[in-house]
Short mmCIF file of C-alpha atoms in Angstrom, two decimals:
data_model
loop_
_atom_site.label_atom_id
_atom_site.label_comp_id
_atom_site.label_asym_id
_atom_site.label_seq_id
_atom_site.Cartn_x
_atom_site.Cartn_y
_atom_site.Cartn_z
CA UNK A 23 5.76 -3.45 13.25
CA UNK A 24 8.76 -3.33 15.44
CA UNK A 25 8.92 -4.77 18.90
CA UNK A 26 9.05 -2.32 21.79
CA UNK A 27 12.36 -2.75 23.58
CA UNK A 28 13.78 -4.97 20.85
CA UNK A 29 13.88 -3.13 17.53
CA UNK A 30 16.89 -4.93 16.09
CA UNK A 31 18.09 -3.49 12.78
CA UNK A 32 19.64 -5.90 10.32
CA UNK A 33 21.98 -4.37 7.77
CA UNK A 34 21.88 -6.37 4.55
CA UNK A 35 24.94 -5.08 2.75
CA UNK A 36 24.10 -6.76 -0.54
CA UNK A 37 20.76 -4.99 -0.65
CA UNK A 38 21.98 -1.69 0.82
CA UNK A 39 18.98 -1.97 3.12
CA UNK A 40 18.19 -1.58 6.78
CA UNK A 41 15.49 -4.04 7.76
CA UNK A 42 13.68 -3.41 11.03
CA UNK A 43 11.14 -5.63 12.79
CA UNK A 44 7.77 -3.95 12.38
CA UNK A 45 6.17 -1.71 15.00
CA UNK A 46 2.60 -0.15 15.03
CA UNK A 47 -0.40 0.97 12.99
CA UNK A 48 0.11 4.56 11.82
CA UNK A 49 -1.54 7.04 9.48
CA UNK A 50 -5.14 6.50 8.33
CA UNK A 51 -6.08 4.08 11.09
CA UNK A 52 -9.34 3.34 12.89
CA UNK A 53 -10.02 1.48 16.11
CA UNK A 54 -10.34 -2.25 15.47
CA UNK A 55 -13.48 -3.47 17.20
CA UNK A 56 -14.22 -6.16 14.61
CA UNK A 57 -11.34 -8.61 15.21
CA UNK A 58 -11.70 -9.80 18.83
CA UNK A 59 -9.27 -12.66 18.17
CA UNK A 60 -6.38 -10.21 17.67
CA UNK A 61 -4.49 -9.71 20.93
CA UNK A 62 -1.48 -7.96 22.40
CA UNK A 63 1.27 -10.33 23.52
CA UNK A 64 3.89 -9.65 26.18
CA UNK A 65 6.88 -11.99 26.20
CA UNK A 66 8.99 -12.75 29.27
CA UNK A 67 12.39 -14.32 29.88
CA UNK A 68 13.04 -17.33 32.11
CA UNK A 69 13.05 -15.13 35.22
CA UNK A 70 9.64 -13.71 34.32
CA UNK A 71 10.95 -10.30 33.28
CA UNK A 72 9.14 -8.48 30.45
CA UNK A 73 11.31 -8.38 27.32
CA UNK A 74 9.10 -7.21 24.41
CA UNK A 75 5.57 -7.08 23.08
CA UNK A 76 3.94 -7.97 19.79
CA UNK A 77 0.56 -8.67 18.23
CA UNK A 78 -0.96 -12.03 17.36
CA UNK A 79 -4.14 -13.71 16.11
CA UNK A 80 -6.06 -16.65 17.51
CA UNK A 81 -6.78 -19.21 14.82
CA UNK A 82 -8.37 -21.60 17.33
CA UNK A 83 -9.28 -21.32 21.04
CA UNK A 84 -5.67 -22.05 22.04
CA UNK A 85 -3.44 -21.51 18.97
CA UNK A 86 -2.12 -17.99 18.38
CA UNK A 87 -0.27 -16.96 15.24
CA UNK A 88 2.45 -14.32 15.46
CA UNK A 89 5.87 -13.47 14.00
CA UNK A 90 8.92 -15.65 14.44
CA UNK A 91 10.99 -12.73 15.70
CA UNK A 92 8.42 -12.35 18.49
CA UNK A 93 8.39 -16.04 19.44
CA UNK A 94 12.19 -16.10 19.42
CA UNK A 95 13.15 -18.61 22.11
CA UNK A 96 16.81 -18.25 21.14
CA UNK A 97 16.66 -14.58 22.14
CA UNK A 98 15.07 -15.33 25.50
CA UNK A 99 11.30 -15.68 24.99
CA UNK A 100 10.30 -18.28 27.60
CA UNK A 101 6.66 -17.44 28.32
CA UNK A 102 3.93 -15.07 27.22
CA UNK A 103 0.70 -13.40 28.26
CA UNK A 104 -2.03 -12.14 25.91
CA UNK A 105 -4.68 -9.45 26.35
CA UNK A 106 -7.65 -9.35 23.99
CA UNK A 107 -9.18 -6.06 25.09
CA UNK A 108 -9.33 -3.45 22.34
CA UNK A 109 -7.69 -1.07 24.81
CA UNK A 110 -5.19 -3.54 26.22
CA UNK A 111 -2.73 -1.16 27.84
CA UNK A 112 -3.85 2.40 27.19
CA UNK A 113 -4.12 3.10 30.91
CA UNK A 114 -0.61 1.91 31.70
CA UNK A 115 0.69 3.84 34.70
CA UNK A 116 4.51 4.15 34.84
CA UNK A 117 4.34 4.87 38.55
CA UNK A 118 2.47 1.62 39.19
CA UNK A 119 4.28 -0.31 36.50
CA UNK A 120 1.07 -1.75 35.07
CA UNK A 121 -2.34 -0.91 33.63
CA UNK A 122 -4.79 -0.90 36.58
CA UNK A 123 -7.69 -1.94 34.31
CA UNK A 124 -6.19 -4.79 32.24
CA UNK A 125 -3.12 -5.72 34.29
CA UNK A 126 -0.71 -5.16 31.39
CA UNK A 127 2.26 -5.77 31.38
CA UNK A 128 2.59 -8.52 33.98
CA UNK A 129 -0.82 -9.84 35.06
CA UNK A 130 -4.37 -10.55 33.98
CA UNK A 131 -6.96 -8.32 35.63
CA UNK A 132 -9.27 -10.04 38.11
CA UNK A 133 -11.95 -12.07 36.36
CA UNK A 134 -10.35 -11.92 32.88
CA UNK A 135 -8.15 -15.04 32.88
CA UNK A 136 -9.58 -17.36 30.24
CA UNK A 137 -11.91 -14.74 28.78
CA UNK A 138 -9.99 -11.58 27.89
CA UNK A 139 -6.54 -12.70 28.98
CA UNK A 140 -4.45 -15.86 28.82
CA UNK A 141 -0.98 -17.17 29.59
CA UNK A 142 1.39 -19.43 27.68
CA UNK A 143 4.51 -21.47 28.38
CA UNK A 144 4.48 -23.13 24.96
CA UNK A 145 6.20 -21.09 22.25
CA UNK A 146 7.19 -22.26 18.77
CA UNK A 147 9.36 -20.65 16.09
CA UNK A 148 9.21 -21.72 12.44
CA UNK A 149 12.95 -21.11 12.05
CA UNK A 150 13.48 -17.35 12.27
CA UNK A 151 17.15 -16.55 12.95
CA UNK A 152 17.67 -12.78 12.95
CA UNK A 153 16.53 -12.41 9.31
CA UNK A 154 19.03 -15.00 8.08
CA UNK A 155 18.19 -16.29 4.61
CA UNK A 156 16.48 -13.04 3.66
CA UNK A 157 13.99 -12.75 2.04
CA UNK A 158 12.93 -16.21 3.30
CA UNK A 159 13.26 -15.24 6.94
CA UNK A 160 10.82 -17.90 8.23
CA UNK A 161 9.29 -15.15 10.34
CA UNK A 162 6.35 -17.11 11.75
CA UNK A 163 5.69 -18.14 15.34
CA UNK A 164 3.00 -19.77 17.43
CA UNK A 165 2.07 -19.64 21.08
CA UNK A 166 -0.26 -22.20 22.62
CA UNK A 167 -2.48 -20.72 25.32
CA UNK A 168 -2.89 -22.37 28.71
CA UNK A 169 -6.51 -21.19 28.87
CA UNK A 170 -8.78 -21.64 25.82
CA UNK A 171 -10.45 -18.42 24.68
CA UNK A 172 -13.99 -19.00 23.44
CA UNK A 173 -15.00 -16.59 20.68
CA UNK A 174 -17.64 -16.54 17.96
CA UNK A 175 -14.94 -16.21 15.29
CA UNK A 176 -11.22 -16.72 14.82
CA UNK A 177 -8.63 -15.85 12.22
CA UNK A 178 -8.87 -17.99 9.09
CA UNK A 179 -5.91 -19.56 7.31
CA UNK A 180 -5.50 -19.20 3.53
CA UNK A 181 -5.15 -21.94 0.97
CA UNK A 182 -1.67 -22.61 -0.38
CA UNK A 183 -0.64 -20.19 -3.12
CA UNK A 184 -3.62 -17.90 -2.63
CA UNK A 185 -1.55 -14.79 -3.38
CA UNK A 186 0.51 -16.23 -6.23
CA UNK A 187 0.38 -14.06 -9.33
CA UNK A 188 -1.77 -11.42 -7.68
CA UNK A 189 0.70 -8.65 -8.51
CA UNK A 190 0.71 -9.64 -12.19
CA UNK A 191 -3.01 -10.14 -12.79
CA UNK A 192 -4.80 -7.32 -14.58
CA UNK A 193 -6.77 -5.18 -12.13
CA UNK A 194 -5.64 -7.09 -9.04
CA UNK A 195 -2.70 -4.92 -8.01
CA UNK A 196 -5.26 -2.68 -6.32
CA UNK A 197 -6.37 -5.55 -4.07
CA UNK A 198 -7.08 -4.29 -0.57
CA UNK A 199 -5.39 -5.68 2.54
CA UNK A 200 -6.16 -4.81 6.16
CA UNK A 201 -3.56 -4.79 8.91
CA UNK A 202 -4.35 -4.91 12.62
CA UNK A 203 -2.16 -4.48 15.67
CA UNK A 204 -1.18 -2.84 18.92
CA UNK A 205 1.78 -0.51 18.88
CA UNK A 206 2.79 3.01 18.00
CA UNK A 207 -0.29 5.03 17.21
CA UNK A 208 1.65 8.02 15.98
CA UNK A 209 5.29 8.24 14.99
CA UNK A 210 7.16 11.51 15.29
CA UNK A 211 10.48 9.79 14.72
CA UNK A 212 12.24 12.51 12.73
CA UNK A 213 15.92 11.71 13.09
CA UNK A 214 15.03 10.45 16.58
CA UNK A 215 14.53 14.05 17.71
CA UNK A 216 10.93 13.59 18.80
CA UNK A 217 9.23 10.77 20.71
CA UNK A 218 6.88 8.09 19.44
CA UNK A 219 3.42 7.83 20.98
CA UNK A 220 2.08 4.39 21.92
CA UNK A 221 -1.41 3.78 23.31
CA UNK A 222 -1.40 -0.06 23.21
CA UNK A 223 -4.81 -0.01 21.55
CA UNK A 224 -5.90 -2.36 18.76
CA UNK A 225 -6.02 -0.39 15.51
CA UNK A 226 -6.41 -1.28 11.85
CA UNK A 227 -5.65 0.32 8.51
CA UNK A 228 -6.11 -0.66 4.88
CA UNK A 229 -3.35 -0.86 2.30
CA UNK A 230 -2.83 -2.02 -1.28
CA UNK A 231 -0.45 -4.49 -2.88
CA UNK A 232 2.95 -3.27 -4.07
CA UNK A 233 4.56 -6.55 -5.11
CA UNK A 234 5.24 -10.18 -4.32
CA UNK A 235 8.37 -10.76 -6.38
CA UNK A 236 10.98 -8.08 -5.72
CA UNK A 237 14.37 -8.66 -4.07
CA UNK A 238 12.64 -7.89 -0.77
CA UNK A 239 9.74 -10.31 -1.28
CA UNK A 240 10.67 -13.04 -3.82
CA UNK A 241 7.54 -15.07 -3.13
CA UNK A 242 8.11 -15.17 0.64
CA UNK A 243 6.97 -11.72 1.69
CA UNK A 244 4.05 -9.45 0.84
CA UNK A 245 4.76 -5.74 0.34
CA UNK A 246 1.88 -3.31 0.79
CA UNK A 247 1.53 0.45 0.77
CA UNK A 248 -0.77 2.44 3.04
CA UNK A 249 -3.66 4.29 1.43
CA UNK A 250 -4.36 8.02 1.38
CA UNK A 251 -2.35 11.01 2.51
CA UNK A 252 -2.08 9.55 6.01
CA UNK A 253 -0.66 6.31 4.61
CA UNK A 254 -1.88 3.85 7.20
CA UNK A 255 0.82 1.32 7.93
CA UNK A 256 2.70 -0.60 10.58
CA UNK A 257 5.19 0.46 13.23
CA UNK A 258 6.47 -0.62 16.72
CA UNK A 259 4.39 -3.24 18.56
CA UNK A 260 2.55 -4.53 15.46
CA UNK A 261 4.98 -7.36 14.69
CA UNK A 262 3.16 -10.65 14.27
CA UNK A 263 -0.20 -9.02 13.68
CA UNK A 264 -2.46 -10.26 10.90
CA UNK A 265 -2.46 -9.06 7.33
CA UNK A 266 -5.99 -9.78 6.13
CA UNK A 267 -6.87 -10.21 2.46
CA UNK A 268 -9.79 -7.86 1.91
CA UNK A 269 -11.46 -5.01 3.74
CA UNK A 270 -11.80 -4.35 7.43
CA UNK A 271 -14.40 -7.09 7.92
CA UNK A 272 -12.11 -9.84 6.57
CA UNK A 273 -10.81 -12.61 8.87
CA UNK A 274 -8.65 -14.25 6.18
CA UNK A 275 -5.00 -14.01 7.26
CA UNK A 276 -2.50 -14.27 4.40
CA UNK A 277 0.62 -12.92 6.15
CA UNK A 278 1.95 -11.79 9.52
CA UNK A 279 3.49 -8.34 9.90
CA UNK A 280 7.25 -8.78 9.72
CA UNK A 281 9.44 -5.75 8.93
CA UNK A 282 9.81 -2.28 7.46
CA UNK A 283 12.61 -0.55 5.61
CA UNK A 284 13.10 2.30 8.05
CA UNK A 285 12.21 3.45 11.55
CA UNK A 286 9.96 6.27 10.31
CA UNK A 287 6.78 4.17 9.98
CA UNK A 288 6.08 5.60 6.53
CA UNK A 289 3.40 3.10 5.48
CA UNK A 290 5.45 0.69 3.33
CA UNK A 291 5.10 -2.66 5.05
CA UNK A 292 6.22 -6.25 4.65
CA UNK A 293 4.45 -9.34 5.93
CA UNK A 294 5.75 -12.89 5.87
CA UNK A 295 3.37 -14.96 3.75
CA UNK A 296 1.62 -17.90 5.35
CA UNK A 297 -0.07 -19.04 2.12
CA UNK A 298 2.88 -21.34 1.43
CA UNK A 299 2.25 -25.07 1.77
CA UNK A 300 5.26 -25.67 4.01
CA UNK A 301 4.22 -22.86 6.36
CA UNK A 302 0.63 -24.08 6.54
CA UNK A 303 1.86 -27.62 7.23
CA UNK A 304 3.99 -26.31 10.10
CA UNK A 305 1.14 -24.29 11.59
CA UNK A 306 -1.24 -27.23 11.36
CA UNK A 307 1.30 -29.60 12.95
CA UNK A 308 0.97 -27.89 16.34
#
């Protein structure tokens, strides 16, 4: 999923590839009313101005997992605010400059702070530096919430190496993954001639494994392909959202949505794997 207002393409000449931060769930999607710990994150610069938005997952009452290119302090991310409503910004009014129901993009609606909305001034980046070191981009970030959010369930972390060999095991290449996020709901980006449509609603779609060991993945990234003719996948605003191992009722996060190969949101997606011991150690150290 790519970040709204900050879709930075990286041209990797050696790979003849344009890598773009990932955007939003597209294609064969459904509303996600089963992952209340997945929220929409707005990031702000030091002056408090909105700079971009992403998706993230609570793995504890205060610890939220997202992408490193979202929690990019070097690019100006100084604070954040998170909304956990399924419809977090669908009523955004350009004339008002905010959503009158949720407060997106610069406030928490009355009575929601600490329940459906939270703020953060504590942002961590695993080492992401504009896709340097590709494919090991270190595209993981954390934000620590100022207000704990009490839920009946949270995102679950994997064990180290959980995905290793999955693309080589007989019968396991059809393993299902579920992606969740807020972002573009429908992409009409045909040579940039038509607009994209974004409802800022939490959506999810299932996909299947493509590989773990290509020049784009090499053990660091997970490549999946959307299912069906609609090819559910990621697009703008979904960056940092969870990639669950299993069907739509799974809470087991094995990657965070990281990038795509084009701006057309065609359903071929890449997530940065968190089932690596060094990544898990970093997450657990905060």
